[in-house]
mmCIF file of C-alpha atoms and ligand atoms in Angstrom:
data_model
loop_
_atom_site.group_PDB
_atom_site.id
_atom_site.type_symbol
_atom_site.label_atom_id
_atom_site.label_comp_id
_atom_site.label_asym_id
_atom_site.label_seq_id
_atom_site.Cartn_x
_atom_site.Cartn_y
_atom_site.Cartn_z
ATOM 1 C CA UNK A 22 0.000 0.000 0.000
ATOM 2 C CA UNK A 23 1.264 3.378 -0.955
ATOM 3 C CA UNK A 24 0.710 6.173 1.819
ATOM 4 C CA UNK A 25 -0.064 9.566 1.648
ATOM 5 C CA UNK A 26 1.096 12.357 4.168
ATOM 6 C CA UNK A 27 0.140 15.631 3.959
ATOM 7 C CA UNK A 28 2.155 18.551 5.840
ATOM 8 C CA UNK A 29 0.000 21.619 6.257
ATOM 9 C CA UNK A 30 2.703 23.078 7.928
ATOM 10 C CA UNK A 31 1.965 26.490 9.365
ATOM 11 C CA UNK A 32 -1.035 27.311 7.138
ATOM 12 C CA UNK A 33 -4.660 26.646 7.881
ATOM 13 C CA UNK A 34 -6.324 28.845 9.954
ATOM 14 C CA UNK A 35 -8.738 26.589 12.558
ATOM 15 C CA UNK A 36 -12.250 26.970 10.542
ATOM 16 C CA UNK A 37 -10.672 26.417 7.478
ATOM 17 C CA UNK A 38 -8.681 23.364 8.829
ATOM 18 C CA UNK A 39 -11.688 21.767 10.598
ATOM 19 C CA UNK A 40 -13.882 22.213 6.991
ATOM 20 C CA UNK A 41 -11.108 21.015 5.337
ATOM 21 C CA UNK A 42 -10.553 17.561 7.341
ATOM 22 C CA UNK A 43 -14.415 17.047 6.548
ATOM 23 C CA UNK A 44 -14.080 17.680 2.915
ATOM 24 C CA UNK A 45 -11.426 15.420 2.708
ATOM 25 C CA UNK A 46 -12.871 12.807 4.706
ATOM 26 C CA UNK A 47 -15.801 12.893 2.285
ATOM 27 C CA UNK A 48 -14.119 12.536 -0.957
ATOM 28 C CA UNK A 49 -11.962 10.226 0.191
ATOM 29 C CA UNK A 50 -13.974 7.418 1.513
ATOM 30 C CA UNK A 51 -13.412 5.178 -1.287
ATOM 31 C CA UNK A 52 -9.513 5.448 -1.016
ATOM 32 C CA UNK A 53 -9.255 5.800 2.433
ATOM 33 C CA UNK A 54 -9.583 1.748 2.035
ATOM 34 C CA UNK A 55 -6.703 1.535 -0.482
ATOM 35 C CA UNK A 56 -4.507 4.191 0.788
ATOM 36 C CA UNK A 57 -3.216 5.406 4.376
ATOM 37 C CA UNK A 58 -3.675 9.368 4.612
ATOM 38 C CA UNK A 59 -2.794 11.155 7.479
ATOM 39 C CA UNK A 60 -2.522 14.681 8.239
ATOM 40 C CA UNK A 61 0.113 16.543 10.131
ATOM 41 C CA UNK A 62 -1.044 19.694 11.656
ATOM 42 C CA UNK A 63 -0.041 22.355 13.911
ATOM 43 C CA UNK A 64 -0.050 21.530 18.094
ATOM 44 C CA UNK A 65 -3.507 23.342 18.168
ATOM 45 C CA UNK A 66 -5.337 21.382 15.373
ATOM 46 C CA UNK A 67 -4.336 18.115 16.731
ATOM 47 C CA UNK A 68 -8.028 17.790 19.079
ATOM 48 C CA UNK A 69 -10.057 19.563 16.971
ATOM 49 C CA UNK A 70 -8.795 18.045 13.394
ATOM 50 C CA UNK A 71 -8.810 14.546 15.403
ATOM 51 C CA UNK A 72 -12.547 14.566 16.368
ATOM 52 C CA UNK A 73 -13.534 15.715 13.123
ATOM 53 C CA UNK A 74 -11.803 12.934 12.021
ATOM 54 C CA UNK A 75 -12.694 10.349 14.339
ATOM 55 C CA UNK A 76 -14.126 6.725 13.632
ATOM 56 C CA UNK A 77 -12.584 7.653 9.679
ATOM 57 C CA UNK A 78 -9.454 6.070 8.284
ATOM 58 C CA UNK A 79 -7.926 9.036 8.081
ATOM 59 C CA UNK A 80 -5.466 9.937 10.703
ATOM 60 C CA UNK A 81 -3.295 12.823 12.379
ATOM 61 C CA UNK A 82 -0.015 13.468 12.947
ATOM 62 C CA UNK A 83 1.891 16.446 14.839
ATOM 63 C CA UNK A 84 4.322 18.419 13.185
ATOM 64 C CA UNK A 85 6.513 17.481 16.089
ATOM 65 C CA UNK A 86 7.527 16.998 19.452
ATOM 66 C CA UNK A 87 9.280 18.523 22.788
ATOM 67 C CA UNK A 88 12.485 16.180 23.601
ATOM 68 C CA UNK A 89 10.747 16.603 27.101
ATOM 69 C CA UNK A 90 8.300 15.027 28.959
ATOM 70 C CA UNK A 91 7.063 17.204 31.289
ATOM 71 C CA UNK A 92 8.425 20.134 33.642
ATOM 72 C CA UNK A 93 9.067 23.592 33.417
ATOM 73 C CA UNK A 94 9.606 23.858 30.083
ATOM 74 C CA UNK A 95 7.660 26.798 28.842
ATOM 75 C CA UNK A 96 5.653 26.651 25.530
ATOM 76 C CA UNK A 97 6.925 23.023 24.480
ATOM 77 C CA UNK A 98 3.904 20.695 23.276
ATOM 78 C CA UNK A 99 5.441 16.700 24.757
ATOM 79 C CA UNK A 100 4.962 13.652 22.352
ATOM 80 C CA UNK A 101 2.207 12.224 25.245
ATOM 81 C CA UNK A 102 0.344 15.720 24.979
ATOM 82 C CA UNK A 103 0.130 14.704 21.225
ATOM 83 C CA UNK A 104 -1.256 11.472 20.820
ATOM 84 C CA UNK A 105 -3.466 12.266 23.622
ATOM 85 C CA UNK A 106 -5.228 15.150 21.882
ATOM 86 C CA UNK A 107 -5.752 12.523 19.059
ATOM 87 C CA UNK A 108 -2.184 12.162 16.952
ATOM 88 C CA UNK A 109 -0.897 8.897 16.111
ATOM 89 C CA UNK A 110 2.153 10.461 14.291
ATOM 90 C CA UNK A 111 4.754 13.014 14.133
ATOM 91 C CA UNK A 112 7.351 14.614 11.668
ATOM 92 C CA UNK A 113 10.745 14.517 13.171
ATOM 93 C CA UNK A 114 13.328 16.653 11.735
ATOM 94 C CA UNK A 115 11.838 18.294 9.145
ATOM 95 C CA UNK A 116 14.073 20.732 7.174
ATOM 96 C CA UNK A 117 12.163 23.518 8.380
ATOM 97 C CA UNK A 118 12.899 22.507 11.955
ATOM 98 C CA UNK A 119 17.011 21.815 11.077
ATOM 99 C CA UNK A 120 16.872 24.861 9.295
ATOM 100 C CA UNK A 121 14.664 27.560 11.345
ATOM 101 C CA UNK A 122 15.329 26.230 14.677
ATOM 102 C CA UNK A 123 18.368 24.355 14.326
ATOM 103 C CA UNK A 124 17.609 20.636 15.556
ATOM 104 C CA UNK A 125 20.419 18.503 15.204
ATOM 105 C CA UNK A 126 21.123 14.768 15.972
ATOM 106 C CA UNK A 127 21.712 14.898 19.675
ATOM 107 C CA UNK A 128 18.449 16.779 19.867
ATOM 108 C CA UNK A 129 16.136 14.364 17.519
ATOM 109 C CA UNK A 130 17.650 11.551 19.498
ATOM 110 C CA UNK A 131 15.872 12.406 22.092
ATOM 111 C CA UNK A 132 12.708 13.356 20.608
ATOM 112 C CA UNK A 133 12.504 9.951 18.756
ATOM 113 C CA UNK A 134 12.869 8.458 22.451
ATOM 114 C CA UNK A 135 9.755 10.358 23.852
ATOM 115 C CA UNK A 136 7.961 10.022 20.670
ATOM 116 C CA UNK A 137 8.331 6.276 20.492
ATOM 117 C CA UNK A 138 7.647 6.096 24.459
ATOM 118 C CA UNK A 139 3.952 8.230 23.947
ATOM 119 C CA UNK A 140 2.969 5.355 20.935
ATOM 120 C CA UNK A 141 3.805 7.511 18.301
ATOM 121 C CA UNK A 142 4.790 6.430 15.423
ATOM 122 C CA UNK A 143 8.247 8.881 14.178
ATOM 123 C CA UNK A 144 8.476 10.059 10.755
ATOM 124 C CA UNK A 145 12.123 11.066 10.242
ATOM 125 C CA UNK A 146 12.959 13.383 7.468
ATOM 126 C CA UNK A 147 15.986 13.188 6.141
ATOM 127 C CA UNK A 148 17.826 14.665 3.245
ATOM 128 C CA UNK A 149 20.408 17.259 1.435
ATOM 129 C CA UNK A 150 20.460 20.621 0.617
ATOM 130 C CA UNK A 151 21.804 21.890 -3.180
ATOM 131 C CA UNK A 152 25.382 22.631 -1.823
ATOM 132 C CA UNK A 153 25.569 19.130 -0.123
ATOM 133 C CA UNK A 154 25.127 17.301 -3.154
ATOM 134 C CA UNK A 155 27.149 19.316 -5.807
ATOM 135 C CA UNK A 156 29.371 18.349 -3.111
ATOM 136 C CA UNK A 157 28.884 14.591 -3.600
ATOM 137 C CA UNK A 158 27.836 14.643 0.083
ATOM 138 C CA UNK A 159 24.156 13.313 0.006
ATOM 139 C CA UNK A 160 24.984 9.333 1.104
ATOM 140 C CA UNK A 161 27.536 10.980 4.248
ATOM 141 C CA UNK A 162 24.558 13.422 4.804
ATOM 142 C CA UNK A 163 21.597 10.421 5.038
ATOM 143 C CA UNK A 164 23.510 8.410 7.168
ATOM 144 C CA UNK A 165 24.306 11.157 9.678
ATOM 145 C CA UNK A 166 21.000 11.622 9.994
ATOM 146 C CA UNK A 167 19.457 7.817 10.060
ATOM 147 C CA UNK A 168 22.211 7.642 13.058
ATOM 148 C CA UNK A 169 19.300 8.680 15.789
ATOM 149 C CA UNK A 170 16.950 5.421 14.263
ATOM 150 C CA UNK A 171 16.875 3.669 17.682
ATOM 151 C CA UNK A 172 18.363 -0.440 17.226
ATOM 152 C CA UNK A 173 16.676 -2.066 18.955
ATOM 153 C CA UNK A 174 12.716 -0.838 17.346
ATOM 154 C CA UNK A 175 14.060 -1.260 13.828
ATOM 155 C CA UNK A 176 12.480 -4.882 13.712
ATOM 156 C CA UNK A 177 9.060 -3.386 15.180
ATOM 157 C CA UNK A 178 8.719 -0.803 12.091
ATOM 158 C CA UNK A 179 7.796 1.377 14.638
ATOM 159 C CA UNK A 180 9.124 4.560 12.720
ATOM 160 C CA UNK A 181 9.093 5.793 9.579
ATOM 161 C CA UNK A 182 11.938 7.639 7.310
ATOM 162 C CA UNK A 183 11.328 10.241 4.751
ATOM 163 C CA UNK A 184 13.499 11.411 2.153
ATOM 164 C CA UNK A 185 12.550 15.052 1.836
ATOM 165 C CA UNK A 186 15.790 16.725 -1.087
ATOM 166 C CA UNK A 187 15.644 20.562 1.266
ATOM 167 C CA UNK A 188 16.381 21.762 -2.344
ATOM 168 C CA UNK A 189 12.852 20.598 -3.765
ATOM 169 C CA UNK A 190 10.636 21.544 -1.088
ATOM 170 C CA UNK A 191 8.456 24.309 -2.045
ATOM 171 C CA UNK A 192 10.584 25.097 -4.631
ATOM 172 C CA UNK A 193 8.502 23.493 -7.916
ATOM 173 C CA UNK A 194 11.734 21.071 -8.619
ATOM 174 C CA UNK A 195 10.908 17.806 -7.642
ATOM 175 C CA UNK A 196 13.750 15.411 -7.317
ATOM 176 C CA UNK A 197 13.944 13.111 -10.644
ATOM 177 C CA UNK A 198 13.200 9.397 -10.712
ATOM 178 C CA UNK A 199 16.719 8.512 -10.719
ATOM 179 C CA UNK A 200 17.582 10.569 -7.510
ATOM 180 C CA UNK A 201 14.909 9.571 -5.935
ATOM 181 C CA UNK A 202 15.420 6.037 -6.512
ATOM 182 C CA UNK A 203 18.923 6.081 -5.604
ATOM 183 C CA UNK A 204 18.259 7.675 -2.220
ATOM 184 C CA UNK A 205 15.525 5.594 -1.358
ATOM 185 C CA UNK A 206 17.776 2.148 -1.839
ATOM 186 C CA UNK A 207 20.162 3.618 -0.205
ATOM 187 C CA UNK A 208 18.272 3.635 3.100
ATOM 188 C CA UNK A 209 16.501 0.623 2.326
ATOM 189 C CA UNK A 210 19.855 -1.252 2.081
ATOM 190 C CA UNK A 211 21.255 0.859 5.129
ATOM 191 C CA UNK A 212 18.770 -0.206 7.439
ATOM 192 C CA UNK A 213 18.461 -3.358 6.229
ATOM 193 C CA UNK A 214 21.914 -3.901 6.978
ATOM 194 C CA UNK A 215 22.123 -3.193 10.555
ATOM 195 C CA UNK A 216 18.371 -4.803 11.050
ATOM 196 C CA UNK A 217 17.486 -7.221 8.493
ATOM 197 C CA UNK A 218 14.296 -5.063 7.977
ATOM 198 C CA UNK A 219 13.516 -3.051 4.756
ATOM 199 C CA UNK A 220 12.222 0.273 5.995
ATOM 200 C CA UNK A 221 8.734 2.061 4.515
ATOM 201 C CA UNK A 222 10.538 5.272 3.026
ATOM 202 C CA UNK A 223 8.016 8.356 1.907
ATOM 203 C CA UNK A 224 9.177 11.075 -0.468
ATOM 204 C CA UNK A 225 8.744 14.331 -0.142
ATOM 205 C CA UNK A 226 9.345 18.208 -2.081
ATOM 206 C CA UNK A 227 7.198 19.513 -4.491
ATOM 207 C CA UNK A 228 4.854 16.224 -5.120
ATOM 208 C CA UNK A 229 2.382 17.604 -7.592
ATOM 209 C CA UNK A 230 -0.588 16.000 -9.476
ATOM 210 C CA UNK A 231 1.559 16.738 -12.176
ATOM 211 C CA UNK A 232 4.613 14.326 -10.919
ATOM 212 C CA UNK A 233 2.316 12.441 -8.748
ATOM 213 C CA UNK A 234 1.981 9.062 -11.296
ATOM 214 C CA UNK A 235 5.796 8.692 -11.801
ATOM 215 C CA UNK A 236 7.020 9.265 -8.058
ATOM 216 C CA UNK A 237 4.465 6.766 -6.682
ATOM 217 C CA UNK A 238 4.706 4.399 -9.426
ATOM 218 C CA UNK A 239 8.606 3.727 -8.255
ATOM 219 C CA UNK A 240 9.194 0.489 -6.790
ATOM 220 C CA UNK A 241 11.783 1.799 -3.786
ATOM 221 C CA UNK A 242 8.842 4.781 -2.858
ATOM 222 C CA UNK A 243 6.145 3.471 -0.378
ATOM 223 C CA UNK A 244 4.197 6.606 -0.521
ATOM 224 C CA UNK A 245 4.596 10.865 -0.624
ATOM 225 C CA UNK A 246 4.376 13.140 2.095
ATOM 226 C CA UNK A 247 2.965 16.722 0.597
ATOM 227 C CA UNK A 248 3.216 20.120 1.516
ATOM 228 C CA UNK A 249 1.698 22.869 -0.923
ATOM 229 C CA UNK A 250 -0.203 20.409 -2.762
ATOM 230 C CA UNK A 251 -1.921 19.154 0.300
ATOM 231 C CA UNK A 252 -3.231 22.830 1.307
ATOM 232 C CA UNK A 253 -6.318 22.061 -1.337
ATOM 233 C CA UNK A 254 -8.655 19.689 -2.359
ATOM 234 C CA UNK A 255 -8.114 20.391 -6.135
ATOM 235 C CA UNK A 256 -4.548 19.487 -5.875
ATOM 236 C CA UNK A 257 -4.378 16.933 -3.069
ATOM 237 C CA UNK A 258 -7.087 14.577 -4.333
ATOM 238 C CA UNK A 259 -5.656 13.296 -7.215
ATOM 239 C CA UNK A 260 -1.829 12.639 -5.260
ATOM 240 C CA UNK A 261 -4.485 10.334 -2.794
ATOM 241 C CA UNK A 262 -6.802 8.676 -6.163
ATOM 242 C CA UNK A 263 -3.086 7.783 -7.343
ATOM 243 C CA UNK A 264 -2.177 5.875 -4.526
ATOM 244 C CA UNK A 265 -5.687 4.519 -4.194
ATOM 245 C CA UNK A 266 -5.037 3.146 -7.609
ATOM 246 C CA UNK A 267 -2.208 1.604 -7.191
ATOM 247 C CA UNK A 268 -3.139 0.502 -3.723
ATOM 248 C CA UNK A 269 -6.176 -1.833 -5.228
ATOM 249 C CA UNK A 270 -3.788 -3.917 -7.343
HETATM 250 P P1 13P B 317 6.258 20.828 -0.699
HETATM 251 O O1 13P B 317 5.386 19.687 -1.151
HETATM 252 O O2 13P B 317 5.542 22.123 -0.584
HETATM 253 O O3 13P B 317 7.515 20.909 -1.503
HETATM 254 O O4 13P B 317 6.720 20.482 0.815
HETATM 255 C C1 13P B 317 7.220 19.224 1.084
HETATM 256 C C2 13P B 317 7.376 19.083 2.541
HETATM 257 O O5 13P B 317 8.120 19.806 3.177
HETATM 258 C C3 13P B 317 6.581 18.046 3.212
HETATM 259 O O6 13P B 317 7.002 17.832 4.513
#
């Protein structure tokens, strides 16, 4: 089954988030059966997207996670104050968080270990920026950051990775076949490696319903995870009656 993620980063405003959980749930009833489509949203949409959403097939994810559990620790959101407002997922080191806030390794570590510990299930982006691979860096790059993957939950596919090129998100230039193919073995063979366990690997930056049919038809990609496509109905439906389609044969 291919999956289909979609990161409404910091977008929707509540109303318009609510209405559009509905809307989706609605046209995507059919699909829903043949594809798995879950929807990361901001710390505050998590209960109200959830409820909207509850008893569907469609499921939530946060956008991520404090590398805390509780304490004095003003204005962090913890992994158990997640999936108890309703989320059964979250991003982890999204290029927007390396990039904007500065997470690195030591810190992810530890918010895979709290986000594994509240039941949720980790979906660790991972992937090069422009300079890093004119520099023939991207393999030294991916394993860097696959180095938090906890051992010993490999074998329980408890996580999730997702290669996510920082040079083709938002940016209109999707990675090509090729590239994304090569990554994606690469961290298949990786982790199957050290585990014996072939990894689901998602791919993400600028997934249109333009590029939509080649990405998901490749072998090594197990579904897409969205971001400006996934704002709209218009432009996310067809990503998710893709992956339907391929999901029914
Ligand atoms: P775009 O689809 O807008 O390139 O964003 C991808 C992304 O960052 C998903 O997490």
């Amino acid at each position: 089954m291919k999956r289909v993620y979609a990161n409404w980063k910091l977008n929707l405003p509540l109303p318009e988030a609510v209405e559009y959980a509905k809307a989706l749930f609605n046209a995507t009833q059919e699909e829903a059966r043949y594809t798995e489509i879950v929807v990361f949203v901001s710390h505050s949409q998590i209960f109200p997207v959830s409820a909207v959403l509850q008893n569907t097939f469609l499921q939530v994810g946060a956008q991520d996670c404090s590398q805390f559990d509780k304490g004095a620790y003003t204005g962090e959101v913890s992994a158990r104050m997640c999936s108890a407002a309703g989320a059964a997922f979250v991003l982890l080191g999204h290029s927007e968080r390396r990039r904007f806030f500065g997470e690195k390794e030591d810190l992810l570590r530890l918010k895979m270990e709290r986000a594994l510990e509240a039941g949720l299930q980790p979906v660790l982006c991972v992937g090069e920026t422009l300079e890093e691979r004119k520099a023939g860096l991207v393999e030294t790059i991916i394993q860097n950051q696959l180095s938090i993957l906890p051992q010993n939950s490999i074998g329980a596919r408890s996580w999730i990775v997702a290669y996510e090129p920082v040079w083709a998100i938002g940016t209109g230039m999707n990675a090509s076949e090729e590239q994304i193919e090569a990554v994606h073995h690469f961290i298949k063979d990786r982790i199957a490696q050290v585990s014996g366990n072939t990894p689901i690997v998602l791919y993400g930056g600028s997934v249109s319903p333009e590029n939509r049919t080649a990405i998901l038809a490749l072998d090594s990609v197990d579904g897409v995870l969205v971001g400006g496509a996934s704002l709209q109905l218009e432009t996310f439906l067809p990503i998710v009656q893709e992956a339907a389609r391929l999901g029914k044969h």
